[in-house]
Amino acid sequence: MNTWHLARGFRYAGIHSGLRASEPGRLDLALVLSDRPAVAAGTFTQNRVCAAPVHICRERLPATDTRGIVICSGNANACTGQQGLDDARRMTTLAAESVGLHARQMLVCSTGVIGRLLPMPCLETGIPKAAKELAGGADALERAARAILTTDTRIKVRTLALTVNGQEIRLTGFAKGAAMIGPHMATMLAFVLTDAPLDVADVTELAPMAADQSFNCISIEGHASTNDSLIFLANGEGAKLKGRAVEQFAQAAIGVCTDLARDIAADAEGASHLVIIHVEGMRTDAEARAIAKTIAESALVKTAIFGADPNWGRIVSAAGNAGVAFEEAQLSLRLGDYLLYDRGTPLPFDAAAVSGYMKKNRELTMNLVFTLGTGRCTFYTCDLTYEYVRLNADYTT
Amino acid sequence: MNTWHLARGFRYAGIHSGLRASEPGRLDLALVLSDRPAVAAGTFTQNRVCAAPVHICRERLPATDTRGIVICSGNANACTGQQGLDDARRMTTLAAESVGLHARQMLVCSTGVIGRLLPMPCLETGIPKAAKELAGGADALERAARAILTTDTRIKVRTLALTVNGQEIRLTGFAKGAAMIGPHMATMLAFVLTDAPLDVADVTELAPMAADQSFNCISIEGHASTNDSLIFLANGEGAKLKGRAVEQFAQAAIGVCTDLARDIAADAEGASHLVIIHVEGMRTDAEARAIAKTIAESALVKTAIFGADPNWGRIVSAAGNAGVAFEEAQLSLRLGDYLLYDRGTPLPFDAAAVSGYMKKNRELTMNLVFTLGTGRCTFYTCDLTYEYVRLNADYTT
């Protein structure tokens, strides 16, 4: 905790409001407040069915005088019709009134079960209570980061300090993941807060770009959720960063997002392995990504990894299934340091040794090397385990 | 068995050749022989990585003097390079020589583990042995249908008799499935044999059309295999069917394929439920299918069904994830007889009763009704269970 470099001018709260009736005391409501108006932008799920809070955030962003975000877990407020929209707006009103602001200055996110109305009495009392507990510092941030979790087993917080134009800038990122994680969107909930002085146009451009290079390169089961949101808040005062300084900042922000994305893949529901898929040598980065994504979402690849079964043919078969043209003789595959398939020809290998590598290492790397160009992608996923099935077979009941 | 209407003029064998070293006595090699030259056509996997026998079949089809098919299980002969192609050709030579034919008159299929060379000594002795055991009748067919299985728990055989132009025509279909089942191809191995007198052009047109309306409407985990093959053989003599008679035959053949496809979904690896997804009211059938397919492949929907968890929000969320435009107010959802979501609004429901429906019935039906047009699709899938994970975590080792 001592090594966190928290962005200045943000306060946090994470409290128990009672949204999950069966879990007394569990943190379920987070509030983030910027001490000053912040420029804000976001990028959201591409699912046609999107949650009420996503509709509200889309209405309000980009913005130049955002002050905070109210977030609840345990209920997604998705597929909840007009009542859901009213409830999401009410959450921002409650949060704004508790700190003397206008509702439009607050954003709102939710995550949890789809299709249930929010138990608003919990929020009517919970949100003012959260406002009273707002504080700076790592402890308050940690409580907020904990309050947004669902089946995650640990908080995901990443901070970074860098010097731009001789000025220290800090970023605080936090996120939640666990399941219903699919790419081509800003995956699940992630927040990046910074004290950098940024123009709203730059933040607006950065949000989808950062999502594309981070959260869109992970997949648990390829199911884009109804609630995915990545929100940037930048509250720095003074002269805005320009040109090269913006680029420097963007690289740092993408780094924070990539670390959070990797944290999400590593802590996916039931996961016993983080799987890192490197694809290189395709005609374009997009082709490399299509292949990596198809492998990452193959239940057959993911169960084999869970079982430490060096059934590499499934990886090659998944690659062939990505809708991208190649010949087998243009592909080689390594699992860890083991070369298993060499330009279309299977090599003899020590199955016990490869299985041992898979058993011993929580992080597994596969390299697919094509001979078609310089397109590349690194993608993260996890294995498919009994625990994933158990968690998801009995989520609402 | 007495109710089977076997196509005339076909003989079958199913024997143990020893392809699976660890399973003494298990049937693993099938041979089908037409007593007369047959017109033949097929449709095959769209995976870029396709098995050696698929390459051989593609070279030889369509054809007007096909006499048979040799099929082995336990080894896919995929990702096996030049040696794999040589081995697949050798299988057809062995089969043809055993019955006094040319290699080009025989087709070949394989299914099983990817990336291993065939143990050819087993086939060098096994194929001539199978040829000696060729016989007509249900017992021989059943042995052939059993010899092509991998993790299937039962054989899939469907037969049909119909009268066309006053002439009785019969169809014999058999297939195997179990896993690595994804649509947009002819799924896994399926064979339709008929004594109808058909023109090769008609069979060539029928094969992909029948696949599209049957095997392409099921999905276990959306992973198109390297070996998927649907092959039609028609050996009827005399005047070829024309016009309306061909259409009558085509409908019967599609019916046989649909029944086999449904058998595959119901006997998918580890499945405890067959799930029937009806989508109607979309602008086009293709849109309806895209939505049904996305639901069928959602690990979150499939685990909820396994757990008898009426977590219907996942179904709506999966529909929203299909890349098809709609508004929530244009969608209603029923699970069995329970209306859960009515034109964008969640309805109160008895969770215990819906869960009870899911627990008690091996076949579950979901109806998604849109208000956008007349496009519709019926799609089959299964649930995602511990047993699926167990079977696939430890397949090759």
PDB file of C-alpha atoms in Angstrom, chain A residues 43-185:
ATOM      1  CA  THR A  43     -16.375   4.116 -23.243  1.00  0.00           C
ATOM      2  CA  PHE A  44     -19.126   1.585 -22.737  1.00  0.00           C
ATOM      3  CA  THR A  45     -20.411  -1.841 -23.653  1.00  0.00           C
ATOM      4  CA  GLN A  46     -21.280  -2.586 -27.252  1.00  0.00           C
ATOM      5  CA  ASN A  47     -24.010  -4.938 -26.082  1.00  0.00           C
ATOM      6  CA  ARG A  48     -27.369  -3.818 -27.563  1.00  0.00           C
ATOM      7  CA  VAL A  49     -28.895  -4.465 -24.167  1.00  0.00           C
ATOM      8  CA  CYS A  50     -27.213  -1.987 -21.903  1.00  0.00           C
ATOM      9  CA  ALA A  51     -27.872  -1.217 -18.292  1.00  0.00           C
ATOM     10  CA  ALA A  52     -29.669   1.904 -17.058  1.00  0.00           C
ATOM     11  CA  PRO A  53     -26.506   3.493 -15.576  1.00  0.00           C
ATOM     12  CA  VAL A  54     -24.771   3.102 -18.946  1.00  0.00           C
ATOM     13  CA  HIS A  55     -27.574   5.101 -20.557  1.00  0.00           C
ATOM     14  CA  ILE A  56     -27.151   7.849 -17.934  1.00  0.00           C
ATOM     15  CA  CYS A  57     -23.367   8.010 -18.341  1.00  0.00           C
ATOM     16  CA  ARG A  58     -23.691   8.158 -22.125  1.00  0.00           C
ATOM     17  CA  GLU A  59     -26.082  11.100 -21.789  1.00  0.00           C
ATOM     18  CA  ARG A  60     -23.687  13.027 -19.564  1.00  0.00           C
ATOM     19  CA  LEU A  61     -20.317  12.338 -21.174  1.00  0.00           C
ATOM     20  CA  PRO A  62     -18.039  13.838 -22.294  1.00  0.00           C
ATOM     21  CA  ALA A  63     -18.211  16.622 -19.687  1.00  0.00           C
ATOM     22  CA  THR A  64     -16.032  19.344 -18.238  1.00  0.00           C
ATOM     23  CA  ASP A  65     -17.481  19.690 -14.756  1.00  0.00           C
ATOM     24  CA  THR A  66     -17.894  16.140 -13.513  1.00  0.00           C
ATOM     25  CA  ARG A  67     -17.374  15.735  -9.786  1.00  0.00           C
ATOM     26  CA  GLY A  68     -17.847  12.089  -9.039  1.00  0.00           C
ATOM     27  CA  ILE A  69     -19.157   8.578  -9.586  1.00  0.00           C
ATOM     28  CA  VAL A  70     -21.551   6.496  -7.487  1.00  0.00           C
ATOM     29  CA  ILE A  71     -21.225   2.727  -7.985  1.00  0.00           C
ATOM     30  CA  CYS A  72     -23.168  -0.177  -6.558  1.00  0.00           C
ATOM     31  CA  SER A  73     -22.514  -3.927  -6.747  1.00  0.00           C
ATOM     32  CA  GLY A  74     -24.847  -6.905  -6.391  1.00  0.00           C
ATOM     33  CA  ASN A  75     -27.413  -5.556  -8.856  1.00  0.00           C
ATOM     34  CA  ALA A  76     -26.692  -4.572 -12.469  1.00  0.00           C
ATOM     35  CA  ASN A  77     -29.795  -2.417 -12.920  1.00  0.00           C
ATOM     36  CA  ALA A  78     -30.013  -3.893 -16.431  1.00  0.00           C
ATOM     37  CA  CYS A  79     -33.189  -5.069 -18.239  1.00  0.00           C
ATOM     38  CA  THR A  80     -35.118  -3.027 -15.700  1.00  0.00           C
ATOM     39  CA  GLY A  81     -37.103  -0.782 -18.054  1.00  0.00           C
ATOM     40  CA  GLN A  82     -38.168   2.766 -17.207  1.00  0.00           C
ATOM     41  CA  GLN A  83     -38.003   2.136 -13.465  1.00  0.00           C
ATOM     42  CA  GLY A  84     -34.336   1.250 -13.842  1.00  0.00           C
ATOM     43  CA  LEU A  85     -33.580   4.538 -15.596  1.00  0.00           C
ATOM     44  CA  ASP A  86     -35.437   6.474 -12.907  1.00  0.00           C
ATOM     45  CA  ASP A  87     -33.510   4.619 -10.204  1.00  0.00           C
ATOM     46  CA  ALA A  88     -30.114   5.264 -11.819  1.00  0.00           C
ATOM     47  CA  ARG A  89     -30.906   8.988 -12.089  1.00  0.00           C
ATOM     48  CA  ARG A  90     -32.060   8.993  -8.487  1.00  0.00           C
ATOM     49  CA  MET A  91     -28.708   7.511  -7.426  1.00  0.00           C
ATOM     50  CA  THR A  92     -26.899  10.483  -8.980  1.00  0.00           C
ATOM     51  CA  THR A  93     -29.327  12.930  -7.357  1.00  0.00           C
ATOM     52  CA  LEU A  94     -28.769  11.369  -3.957  1.00  0.00           C
ATOM     53  CA  ALA A  95     -24.993  11.443  -4.397  1.00  0.00           C
ATOM     54  CA  ALA A  96     -24.976  15.035  -5.676  1.00  0.00           C
ATOM     55  CA  GLU A  97     -27.287  16.366  -2.952  1.00  0.00           C
ATOM     56  CA  SER A  98     -25.183  14.699  -0.256  1.00  0.00           C
ATOM     57  CA  VAL A  99     -22.193  16.807  -1.288  1.00  0.00           C
ATOM     58  CA  GLY A 100     -23.971  19.972  -2.484  1.00  0.00           C
ATOM     59  CA  LEU A 101     -23.726  19.438  -6.249  1.00  0.00           C
ATOM     60  CA  HIS A 102     -26.006  19.066  -9.285  1.00  0.00           C
ATOM     61  CA  ALA A 103     -27.102  15.565 -10.296  1.00  0.00           C
ATOM     62  CA  ARG A 104     -25.618  16.068 -13.779  1.00  0.00           C
ATOM     63  CA  GLN A 105     -22.139  16.360 -12.200  1.00  0.00           C
ATOM     64  CA  MET A 106     -22.344  12.773 -10.954  1.00  0.00           C
ATOM     65  CA  LEU A 107     -21.937   9.556 -12.947  1.00  0.00           C
ATOM     66  CA  VAL A 108     -23.339   6.158 -11.993  1.00  0.00           C
ATOM     67  CA  CYS A 109     -22.354   2.501 -12.506  1.00  0.00           C
ATOM     68  CA  SER A 110     -23.817  -0.796 -11.332  1.00  0.00           C
ATOM     69  CA  THR A 111     -22.734  -4.431 -11.552  1.00  0.00           C
ATOM     70  CA  GLY A 112     -24.374  -7.660 -10.476  1.00  0.00           C
ATOM     71  CA  VAL A 113     -27.505  -9.634 -11.287  1.00  0.00           C
ATOM     72  CA  ILE A 114     -29.412  -8.581 -14.405  1.00  0.00           C
ATOM     73  CA  GLY A 115     -33.165  -8.088 -14.449  1.00  0.00           C
ATOM     74  CA  ARG A 116     -33.923  -7.062 -10.887  1.00  0.00           C
ATOM     75  CA  LEU A 117     -35.046  -3.654  -9.724  1.00  0.00           C
ATOM     76  CA  LEU A 118     -32.681  -1.902  -7.340  1.00  0.00           C
ATOM     77  CA  PRO A 119     -33.777  -2.001  -3.694  1.00  0.00           C
ATOM     78  CA  MET A 120     -33.867   1.801  -3.519  1.00  0.00           C
ATOM     79  CA  PRO A 121     -34.381   2.117   0.256  1.00  0.00           C
ATOM     80  CA  CYS A 122     -30.861   0.736   0.725  1.00  0.00           C
ATOM     81  CA  LEU A 123     -29.510   3.450  -1.559  1.00  0.00           C
ATOM     82  CA  GLU A 124     -31.654   6.245  -0.127  1.00  0.00           C
ATOM     83  CA  THR A 125     -29.912   5.727   3.210  1.00  0.00           C
ATOM     84  CA  GLY A 126     -26.640   4.308   1.882  1.00  0.00           C
ATOM     85  CA  ILE A 127     -25.576   7.085  -0.468  1.00  0.00           C
ATOM     86  CA  PRO A 128     -25.729   9.938   2.120  1.00  0.00           C
ATOM     87  CA  LYS A 129     -23.902   7.644   4.514  1.00  0.00           C
ATOM     88  CA  ALA A 130     -21.159   7.021   1.948  1.00  0.00           C
ATOM     89  CA  ALA A 131     -20.818  10.762   1.383  1.00  0.00           C
ATOM     90  CA  LYS A 132     -20.081  11.253   5.076  1.00  0.00           C
ATOM     91  CA  GLU A 133     -17.260   8.722   4.904  1.00  0.00           C
ATOM     92  CA  LEU A 134     -15.450  10.224   1.914  1.00  0.00           C
ATOM     93  CA  ALA A 135     -11.721  10.414   2.566  1.00  0.00           C
ATOM     94  CA  GLY A 136      -8.424  10.599   0.663  1.00  0.00           C
ATOM     95  CA  GLY A 137      -5.742   7.972   1.042  1.00  0.00           C
ATOM     96  CA  ALA A 138      -5.197   4.312   0.391  1.00  0.00           C
ATOM     97  CA  ASP A 139      -7.566   2.947   3.017  1.00  0.00           C
ATOM     98  CA  ALA A 140     -10.568   4.787   1.614  1.00  0.00           C
ATOM     99  CA  LEU A 141      -9.601   3.837  -1.945  1.00  0.00           C
ATOM    100  CA  GLU A 142      -9.282   0.229  -0.938  1.00  0.00           C
ATOM    101  CA  ARG A 143     -12.769   0.256   0.570  1.00  0.00           C
ATOM    102  CA  ALA A 144     -14.199   1.766  -2.630  1.00  0.00           C
ATOM    103  CA  ALA A 145     -12.320  -0.787  -4.748  1.00  0.00           C
ATOM    104  CA  ARG A 146     -13.722  -3.558  -2.551  1.00  0.00           C
ATOM    105  CA  ALA A 147     -17.290  -2.252  -2.665  1.00  0.00           C
ATOM    106  CA  ILE A 148     -17.498  -2.645  -6.466  1.00  0.00           C
ATOM    107  CA  LEU A 149     -16.523  -6.349  -6.511  1.00  0.00           C
ATOM    108  CA  THR A 150     -18.903  -9.194  -7.320  1.00  0.00           C
ATOM    109  CA  THR A 151     -17.309 -12.652  -7.565  1.00  0.00           C
ATOM    110  CA  ASP A 152     -13.820 -11.171  -7.778  1.00  0.00           C
ATOM    111  CA  THR A 153     -11.592 -12.601  -5.058  1.00  0.00           C
ATOM    112  CA  ARG A 154      -9.420  -9.493  -4.664  1.00  0.00           C
ATOM    113  CA  ILE A 155      -9.393  -5.776  -5.377  1.00  0.00           C
ATOM    114  CA  LYS A 156      -7.751  -4.461  -8.553  1.00  0.00           C
ATOM    115  CA  VAL A 157      -5.936  -1.173  -7.980  1.00  0.00           C
ATOM    116  CA  ARG A 158      -3.040   0.204 -10.012  1.00  0.00           C
ATOM    117  CA  THR A 159      -1.396   3.582  -9.557  1.00  0.00           C
ATOM    118  CA  LEU A 160       1.363   5.325 -11.416  1.00  0.00           C
ATOM    119  CA  ALA A 161       3.379   8.523 -11.116  1.00  0.00           C
ATOM    120  CA  LEU A 162       5.213  10.079 -14.029  1.00  0.00           C
ATOM    121  CA  THR A 163       6.818  13.388 -14.827  1.00  0.00           C
ATOM    122  CA  VAL A 164       5.476  15.315 -17.781  1.00  0.00           C
ATOM    123  CA  ASN A 165       6.883  18.758 -18.659  1.00  0.00           C
ATOM    124  CA  GLY A 166       8.730  18.706 -15.328  1.00  0.00           C
ATOM    125  CA  GLN A 167       5.465  18.255 -13.459  1.00  0.00           C
ATOM    126  CA  GLU A 168       4.561  15.131 -11.461  1.00  0.00           C
ATOM    127  CA  ILE A 169       1.339  13.538 -12.588  1.00  0.00           C
ATOM    128  CA  ARG A 170      -0.401  10.676 -10.875  1.00  0.00           C
ATOM    129  CA  LEU A 171      -2.974   8.122 -11.969  1.00  0.00           C
ATOM    130  CA  THR A 172      -5.224   5.963  -9.819  1.00  0.00           C
ATOM    131  CA  GLY A 173      -6.975   3.073 -11.535  1.00  0.00           C
ATOM    132  CA  PHE A 174      -9.343   0.553 -10.062  1.00  0.00           C
ATOM    133  CA  ALA A 175     -11.548  -2.086 -11.624  1.00  0.00           C
ATOM    134  CA  LYS A 176     -13.650  -5.176 -11.139  1.00  0.00           C
ATOM    135  CA  GLY A 177     -14.062  -8.157 -13.414  1.00  0.00           C
ATOM    136  CA  ALA A 178     -14.653 -11.838 -12.638  1.00  0.00           C
ATOM    137  CA  ALA A 179     -17.064 -12.964 -15.406  1.00  0.00           C
ATOM    138  CA  MET A 180     -19.234 -11.910 -18.321  1.00  0.00           C
ATOM    139  CA  ILE A 181     -15.978 -10.612 -19.730  1.00  0.00           C
ATOM    140  CA  GLY A 182     -15.721 -10.338 -23.499  1.00  0.00           C
ATOM    141  CA  PRO A 183     -13.767  -7.995 -25.677  1.00  0.00           C
ATOM    142  CA  HIS A 184     -14.777  -5.249 -28.108  1.00  0.00           C
ATOM    143  CA  MET A 185     -15.866  -2.919 -25.387  1.00  0.00           C
TER     144      MET A 185
END
